[in-house]
XYZ file of C-alpha atoms in Angstrom:
435
model
C -85.247 13.241 33.980
C -86.231 16.257 36.502
C -88.308 16.623 39.409
C -91.940 17.738 38.262
C -92.446 19.831 41.758
C -90.675 20.248 45.187
C -90.633 16.987 47.355
C -89.183 16.201 51.139
C -87.941 12.856 51.679
C -88.025 11.531 55.337
C -84.696 9.778 56.990
C -83.971 6.532 55.549
C -87.364 5.920 53.721
C -88.456 4.802 50.616
C -91.518 6.226 48.007
C -92.453 7.372 44.546
C -91.217 11.223 43.177
C -93.077 12.879 40.351
C -90.838 13.529 37.404
C -90.943 14.538 33.700
C -88.379 14.431 30.979
C -88.314 15.582 27.602
C -87.332 11.741 26.286
C -90.130 10.661 23.852
C -90.321 6.698 23.256
C -89.153 3.451 25.042
C -86.051 4.100 27.183
C -84.010 3.088 30.292
C -83.478 5.485 33.468
C -79.650 6.056 34.256
C -79.170 7.138 37.705
C -77.009 10.268 38.408
C -73.988 9.623 40.702
C -74.173 12.864 42.119
C -77.343 12.327 43.064
C -76.136 9.560 45.491
C -72.803 11.072 46.187
C -74.357 14.465 47.517
C -77.825 13.605 48.702
C -77.717 10.048 49.427
C -81.015 9.297 47.243
C -80.922 6.225 44.917
C -83.135 6.169 41.941
C -84.602 3.114 40.865
C -83.539 1.848 37.331
C -86.176 0.626 34.968
C -87.424 0.605 31.189
C -90.772 1.695 29.896
C -92.425 3.691 27.412
C -92.428 7.637 28.051
C -94.294 10.287 26.752
C -92.185 13.830 26.785
C -93.368 16.516 29.370
C -95.815 14.376 31.057
C -95.601 13.701 34.719
C -95.069 10.272 35.999
C -93.502 8.173 39.163
C -90.345 6.657 39.911
C -88.930 4.942 42.998
C -86.653 6.504 45.273
C -84.618 5.127 48.174
C -83.223 7.797 50.800
C -80.703 6.267 52.950
C -79.605 9.616 54.730
C -79.902 10.288 58.609
C -82.017 13.459 58.018
C -84.703 14.903 55.734
C -83.795 15.792 52.594
C -85.696 18.811 50.315
C -85.112 18.291 46.753
C -86.058 21.215 44.611
C -88.316 21.397 41.467
C -86.595 20.943 38.445
C -83.656 19.132 40.188
C -82.221 16.318 37.668
C -82.355 12.716 39.240
C -81.065 10.680 36.120
C -80.936 10.371 32.597
C -83.106 8.616 29.826
C -81.303 6.521 27.111
C -83.316 5.021 24.135
C -84.119 1.488 24.730
C -84.781 -0.821 21.248
C -86.754 -3.984 21.327
C -88.172 -6.109 24.304
C -86.695 -6.417 27.855
C -87.029 -10.216 29.197
C -88.192 -10.679 32.706
C -86.110 -13.362 34.505
C -87.180 -15.039 37.391
C -84.860 -15.448 40.443
C -84.953 -19.329 39.673
C -83.781 -18.373 36.149
C -80.879 -15.943 37.515
C -79.683 -18.807 39.367
C -79.400 -21.184 36.526
C -77.462 -19.131 34.537
C -73.548 -19.246 33.959
C -71.132 -18.594 32.046
C -70.465 -20.492 28.732
C -67.433 -21.233 27.324
C -67.827 -19.019 24.545
C -68.929 -15.960 26.738
C -66.613 -16.387 29.481
C -63.634 -13.856 29.979
C -60.498 -14.970 28.764
C -58.036 -14.248 31.745
C -55.049 -14.232 29.782
C -56.353 -11.260 27.743
C -54.068 -8.478 28.328
C -56.034 -5.222 29.908
C -54.007 -2.055 29.651
C -54.420 0.543 32.646
C -52.492 3.670 33.371
C -49.617 3.505 35.190
C -47.500 5.234 37.548
C -43.934 6.183 36.237
C -41.762 3.761 38.788
C -38.743 3.500 36.689
C -36.329 5.367 39.523
C -37.664 3.495 42.370
C -34.697 2.017 44.121
C -34.410 -2.122 43.675
C -34.564 -2.473 47.439
C -38.015 -0.498 47.927
C -39.823 -1.441 44.485
C -41.670 -4.351 46.304
C -43.014 -1.917 48.890
C -43.672 0.997 46.622
C -45.574 -1.439 44.322
C -47.568 -2.509 47.030
C -48.655 1.143 48.274
C -49.521 2.062 44.346
C -51.769 -1.179 44.714
C -53.151 0.079 48.194
C -54.225 3.369 46.631
C -55.396 2.084 43.173
C -58.694 3.850 43.325
C -56.626 6.903 42.741
C -55.560 5.914 39.255
C -58.788 4.213 38.500
C -59.528 6.394 35.369
C -62.959 7.967 37.176
C -63.363 11.553 37.748
C -63.468 12.101 41.337
C -65.469 14.316 43.850
C -63.716 16.456 46.202
C -65.677 16.706 49.615
C -63.539 19.265 51.167
C -65.563 22.288 49.787
C -67.853 23.113 46.771
C -67.433 26.281 44.565
C -69.945 29.025 45.127
C -70.418 32.080 42.957
C -71.317 35.574 44.540
C -72.762 37.772 42.580
C -71.863 41.761 42.976
C -75.178 43.722 44.203
C -77.593 44.637 41.697
C -76.610 42.253 39.051
C -78.925 40.794 36.603
C -78.601 37.723 34.653
C -77.127 37.930 30.880
C -77.928 35.608 28.310
C -76.065 35.976 25.098
C -76.518 34.007 21.981
C -74.170 31.353 20.572
C -71.458 32.715 18.232
C -71.609 31.513 14.486
C -69.981 28.081 13.993
C -68.785 26.247 10.609
C -69.985 22.504 10.418
C -66.668 21.154 11.538
C -66.326 23.621 14.570
C -70.211 22.120 15.488
C -69.133 18.506 15.204
C -66.153 18.966 17.556
C -68.582 21.031 19.864
C -71.071 18.441 20.107
C -68.497 15.888 20.548
C -67.408 17.510 23.852
C -71.015 18.237 25.409
C -71.627 14.557 24.467
C -68.663 13.949 26.528
C -69.299 15.930 29.686
C -72.738 14.797 29.751
C -71.227 11.128 30.122
C -68.874 12.130 32.797
C -71.795 14.345 34.139
C -69.762 17.568 34.227
C -72.882 19.360 32.664
C -76.761 18.838 32.682
C -79.887 20.056 30.509
C -80.642 23.793 31.559
C -83.626 26.123 31.713
C -81.802 29.030 33.096
C -81.894 32.533 32.321
C -78.315 32.989 31.988
C -76.341 31.249 28.974
C -72.872 32.379 27.667
C -71.402 31.367 24.540
C -69.038 28.415 23.445
C -65.793 29.161 21.632
C -63.572 27.122 20.273
C -59.437 28.520 21.137
C -56.321 26.788 19.371
C -54.069 24.991 21.700
C -50.124 25.480 20.705
C -50.646 22.067 18.862
C -53.256 23.689 16.513
C -56.025 21.585 17.825
C -59.117 23.277 19.377
C -59.985 23.688 22.889
C -63.660 23.938 23.972
C -64.185 27.263 25.986
C -67.115 29.054 27.558
C -67.142 32.841 27.176
C -67.841 33.647 30.700
C -66.290 37.343 30.764
C -69.949 38.731 31.127
C -70.390 36.634 34.410
C -67.004 37.700 35.504
C -67.705 41.006 35.622
C -70.281 40.250 37.609
C -68.470 38.153 40.395
C -67.010 38.819 43.304
C -63.557 37.837 43.646
C -62.214 35.409 46.077
C -59.081 36.616 47.935
C -57.927 33.179 48.821
C -54.140 33.422 47.969
C -52.101 31.243 45.607
C -48.470 30.109 47.172
C -45.415 31.997 45.943
C -43.599 30.209 43.352
C -40.355 31.315 44.880
C -41.258 29.829 48.478
C -42.358 26.640 46.810
C -39.138 25.935 45.048
C -36.801 27.162 48.000
C -38.737 24.685 50.332
C -37.516 21.845 48.551
C -33.992 22.313 50.484
C -31.764 19.476 50.049
C -34.508 17.103 49.524
C -32.910 13.798 47.761
C -36.070 12.223 46.628
C -39.318 13.531 44.906
C -42.524 12.411 43.662
C -45.016 14.359 41.553
C -48.728 14.367 41.540
C -51.131 15.321 38.872
C -55.273 15.657 39.624
C -57.174 14.041 37.056
C -59.406 17.166 35.362
C -58.409 18.976 38.589
C -61.440 21.456 38.033
C -63.809 19.149 37.488
C -63.744 17.267 40.524
C -65.082 20.227 42.550
C -68.748 20.434 42.833
C -70.674 23.431 42.125
C -73.083 24.598 44.640
C -76.872 23.628 43.550
C -78.001 27.201 43.506
C -75.250 28.424 41.207
C -75.368 26.137 38.635
C -77.639 28.125 36.265
C -75.192 30.764 36.483
C -72.952 28.906 34.702
C -75.226 27.849 31.742
C -74.020 27.817 28.537
C -75.668 27.847 24.769
C -74.521 26.495 21.603
C -76.704 24.699 18.757
C -76.938 21.322 20.823
C -79.081 23.071 22.904
C -78.655 25.045 26.412
C -76.630 23.519 29.510
C -75.437 24.214 33.021
C -72.309 22.898 34.691
C -72.440 20.602 37.834
C -68.821 20.677 38.182
C -66.589 23.403 38.538
C -66.061 24.867 34.911
C -62.573 26.771 33.216
C -63.401 30.181 32.419
C -64.531 31.530 35.623
C -62.633 34.016 37.625
C -62.309 32.291 40.787
C -61.439 28.244 40.238
C -58.122 28.598 41.185
C -58.821 30.028 44.777
C -61.349 27.131 44.962
C -59.126 24.425 44.099
C -56.008 25.765 45.890
C -58.646 26.074 49.306
C -59.800 22.521 48.768
C -56.377 20.999 48.458
C -54.919 23.016 51.003
C -57.854 21.691 53.390
C -56.844 18.276 52.411
C -53.446 18.252 52.911
C -53.219 20.874 55.635
C -51.550 18.475 58.417
C -48.458 17.942 55.861
C -48.589 20.873 53.680
C -45.036 22.732 53.816
C -43.376 19.776 55.807
C -43.318 17.023 52.824
C -45.604 17.930 50.150
C -45.894 21.514 48.247
C -49.006 22.347 46.320
C -49.461 24.710 43.605
C -53.029 24.369 42.169
C -53.317 20.616 40.935
C -49.482 19.912 40.942
C -48.430 18.208 44.030
C -44.950 17.525 44.882
C -43.656 15.182 47.644
C -39.816 15.556 48.819
C -37.962 13.675 51.477
C -34.421 13.601 52.616
C -33.860 9.626 52.200
C -35.791 6.953 50.370
C -37.251 5.332 53.508
C -39.401 8.214 54.774
C -40.462 9.094 51.313
C -42.268 6.103 51.186
C -43.718 6.955 54.614
C -44.484 10.633 52.966
C -45.994 9.288 49.807
C -48.297 7.013 51.475
C -49.540 9.661 54.257
C -50.431 11.960 51.071
C -52.111 9.163 49.017
C -54.236 8.381 51.799
C -55.625 11.841 52.592
C -55.961 12.463 48.710
C -58.212 8.955 48.227
C -60.176 9.745 51.717
C -61.265 13.115 50.325
C -62.490 11.760 46.865
C -59.341 12.963 44.687
C -58.353 11.215 41.467
C -54.885 11.551 39.961
C -53.785 10.925 36.041
C -51.297 8.086 36.326
C -49.524 8.851 33.278
C -48.501 12.446 34.673
C -47.523 10.624 38.126
C -43.952 10.156 38.914
C -42.549 8.378 41.974
C -39.241 8.611 43.372
C -38.091 10.904 41.058
C -34.391 12.376 41.436
C -34.957 14.953 38.753
C -38.512 16.624 38.029
C -39.762 19.514 36.279
C -41.865 21.738 38.900
C -42.838 25.479 38.435
C -40.820 26.096 35.043
C -37.716 24.819 36.793
C -35.631 21.515 36.840
C -35.421 20.149 40.249
C -32.328 18.125 41.513
C -30.922 17.463 45.183
C -29.665 20.395 46.295
C -29.876 22.176 42.702
C -32.525 24.148 40.820
C -32.219 24.986 37.254
C -33.911 26.251 34.191
C -36.360 24.488 32.092
C -34.575 24.554 28.329
C -37.929 23.844 26.979
C -38.971 27.431 28.538
C -35.524 29.011 27.183
C -36.749 27.652 23.631
C -39.939 29.576 23.782
C -38.415 32.998 25.582
C -35.908 32.904 22.569
C -38.586 32.386 20.184
C -40.786 35.347 21.863
C -41.733 38.218 19.870
C -41.954 42.087 20.726
C -45.279 42.467 22.448
C -47.929 44.626 20.742
C -49.638 46.106 23.377
C -49.365 46.752 27.383
C -51.071 43.485 28.282
C -48.930 41.808 26.281
C -45.612 43.792 27.672
C -46.885 42.624 31.381
C -47.353 38.960 30.286
C -43.757 39.365 28.538
C -42.150 40.732 31.701
C -44.037 38.052 34.132
C -42.333 35.390 31.984
C -39.070 36.628 32.643
C -39.503 37.518 36.164
C -39.888 33.916 36.674
C -36.082 33.501 36.148
C -34.890 36.855 37.545
C -32.987 34.902 39.904
C -30.368 33.518 37.094
C -29.939 37.213 36.086
C -27.500 39.814 37.121
C -28.929 43.114 37.567
C -32.485 41.893 36.332
C -34.150 45.332 37.539
C -31.461 47.395 35.806
C -32.121 45.368 32.497
C -35.835 45.479 32.832
C -36.374 48.935 33.309
C -36.883 50.433 30.124
C -39.450 47.498 29.523
C -41.119 48.572 32.728
C -41.309 52.259 31.663
C -43.360 51.013 28.686
C -46.177 50.222 31.021
C -46.463 53.869 31.959
C -50.038 54.846 31.909
C -48.916 58.355 29.912
C -47.978 55.715 26.757
C -50.536 54.581 24.796
C -51.725 50.660 25.256
C -50.672 50.318 21.769
C -46.876 49.908 21.397
C -44.727 50.572 18.324
C -41.976 48.225 17.355
C -38.594 49.004 18.651
C -36.281 50.811 16.628
C -32.944 49.761 15.518
C -31.092 51.590 17.963
C -33.305 50.104 20.957
């Protein structure tokens, strides 16, 4: 359901705005949460019979303190099919309605909720820690957060023109997987239908376990995008900052990038096409060139007062560290308060509190000790010889993470570094038995 033309809403006002929809038949309006979160505009719900592409009016309430200009085509809500008749119940009838024994919820039914890992919490502090997690329960509600610190903008290079690419051919099974993913993103309001002049194709990339990953091929858009130079922290500095900490808590943001809103004027640039239609992103998608910088900047702004003191941030991996158990409780409360205040949500199943051994940035961290992650060593042992210079640089980068554990690493790696010379072909020949 989109605005039929541009409207201006007065502060703290109620009225009607013209809208259009491609939906046909009996339906019910569902409000877009983003419209209220960003613009403080409530859209009235209701049911009626709709005619596709005809203008009709819907009631909205603006609770903001300043005038708000809404552009033509802005999505206010979604239409869902509604079958049968809807009863009109009076206020008196509502008051007389009560739950019957057959419909009342059973309080003894177990409700499985995501849980934060607390097995390492000291017994003397367990009640306080559990009370703290209950206090910040909204962080683990399972809902997709909306980070208020910043929004992602896409700045194009001068002279750039829109690119519209056709969808890639897909097999029936692939089309089913794409449709399921598109439906999920629509439900989460991560995407919306689009009429943009931009369009990037969808691809399915196999994960390490063989299952497909939904991706959008933004290479053409990335070539036209000005790079964001905001720095990511150095991994070695992050690890060294842990010092002699005795207690660690690790937090993982829930669908990290999707928690960052996109600037309204840049949404059409993220449009993608598939057999389901054309859609554009309302939240920061994977595949763009600048999301790491935007997300790092957002979390740095949120935790600016405590970063490097008792919390480290590397994209959406956060680690809180303390010298003793009592101060760790205070540090944990401070970080969780800041995250909740700014709309961040966390993945409970990937959050661990009061650990004395954690995996962080490819290493295993213990009090006063740093060691190599055995899982990564197994991957290195199975690595094959790179066939191109780009693979060679990734190959060396993988080893460079553990250079502090290797004697004379630079000397050992020199023959491999020499293969990156511009004088050599980009395709590499397999090593000889002597090499």
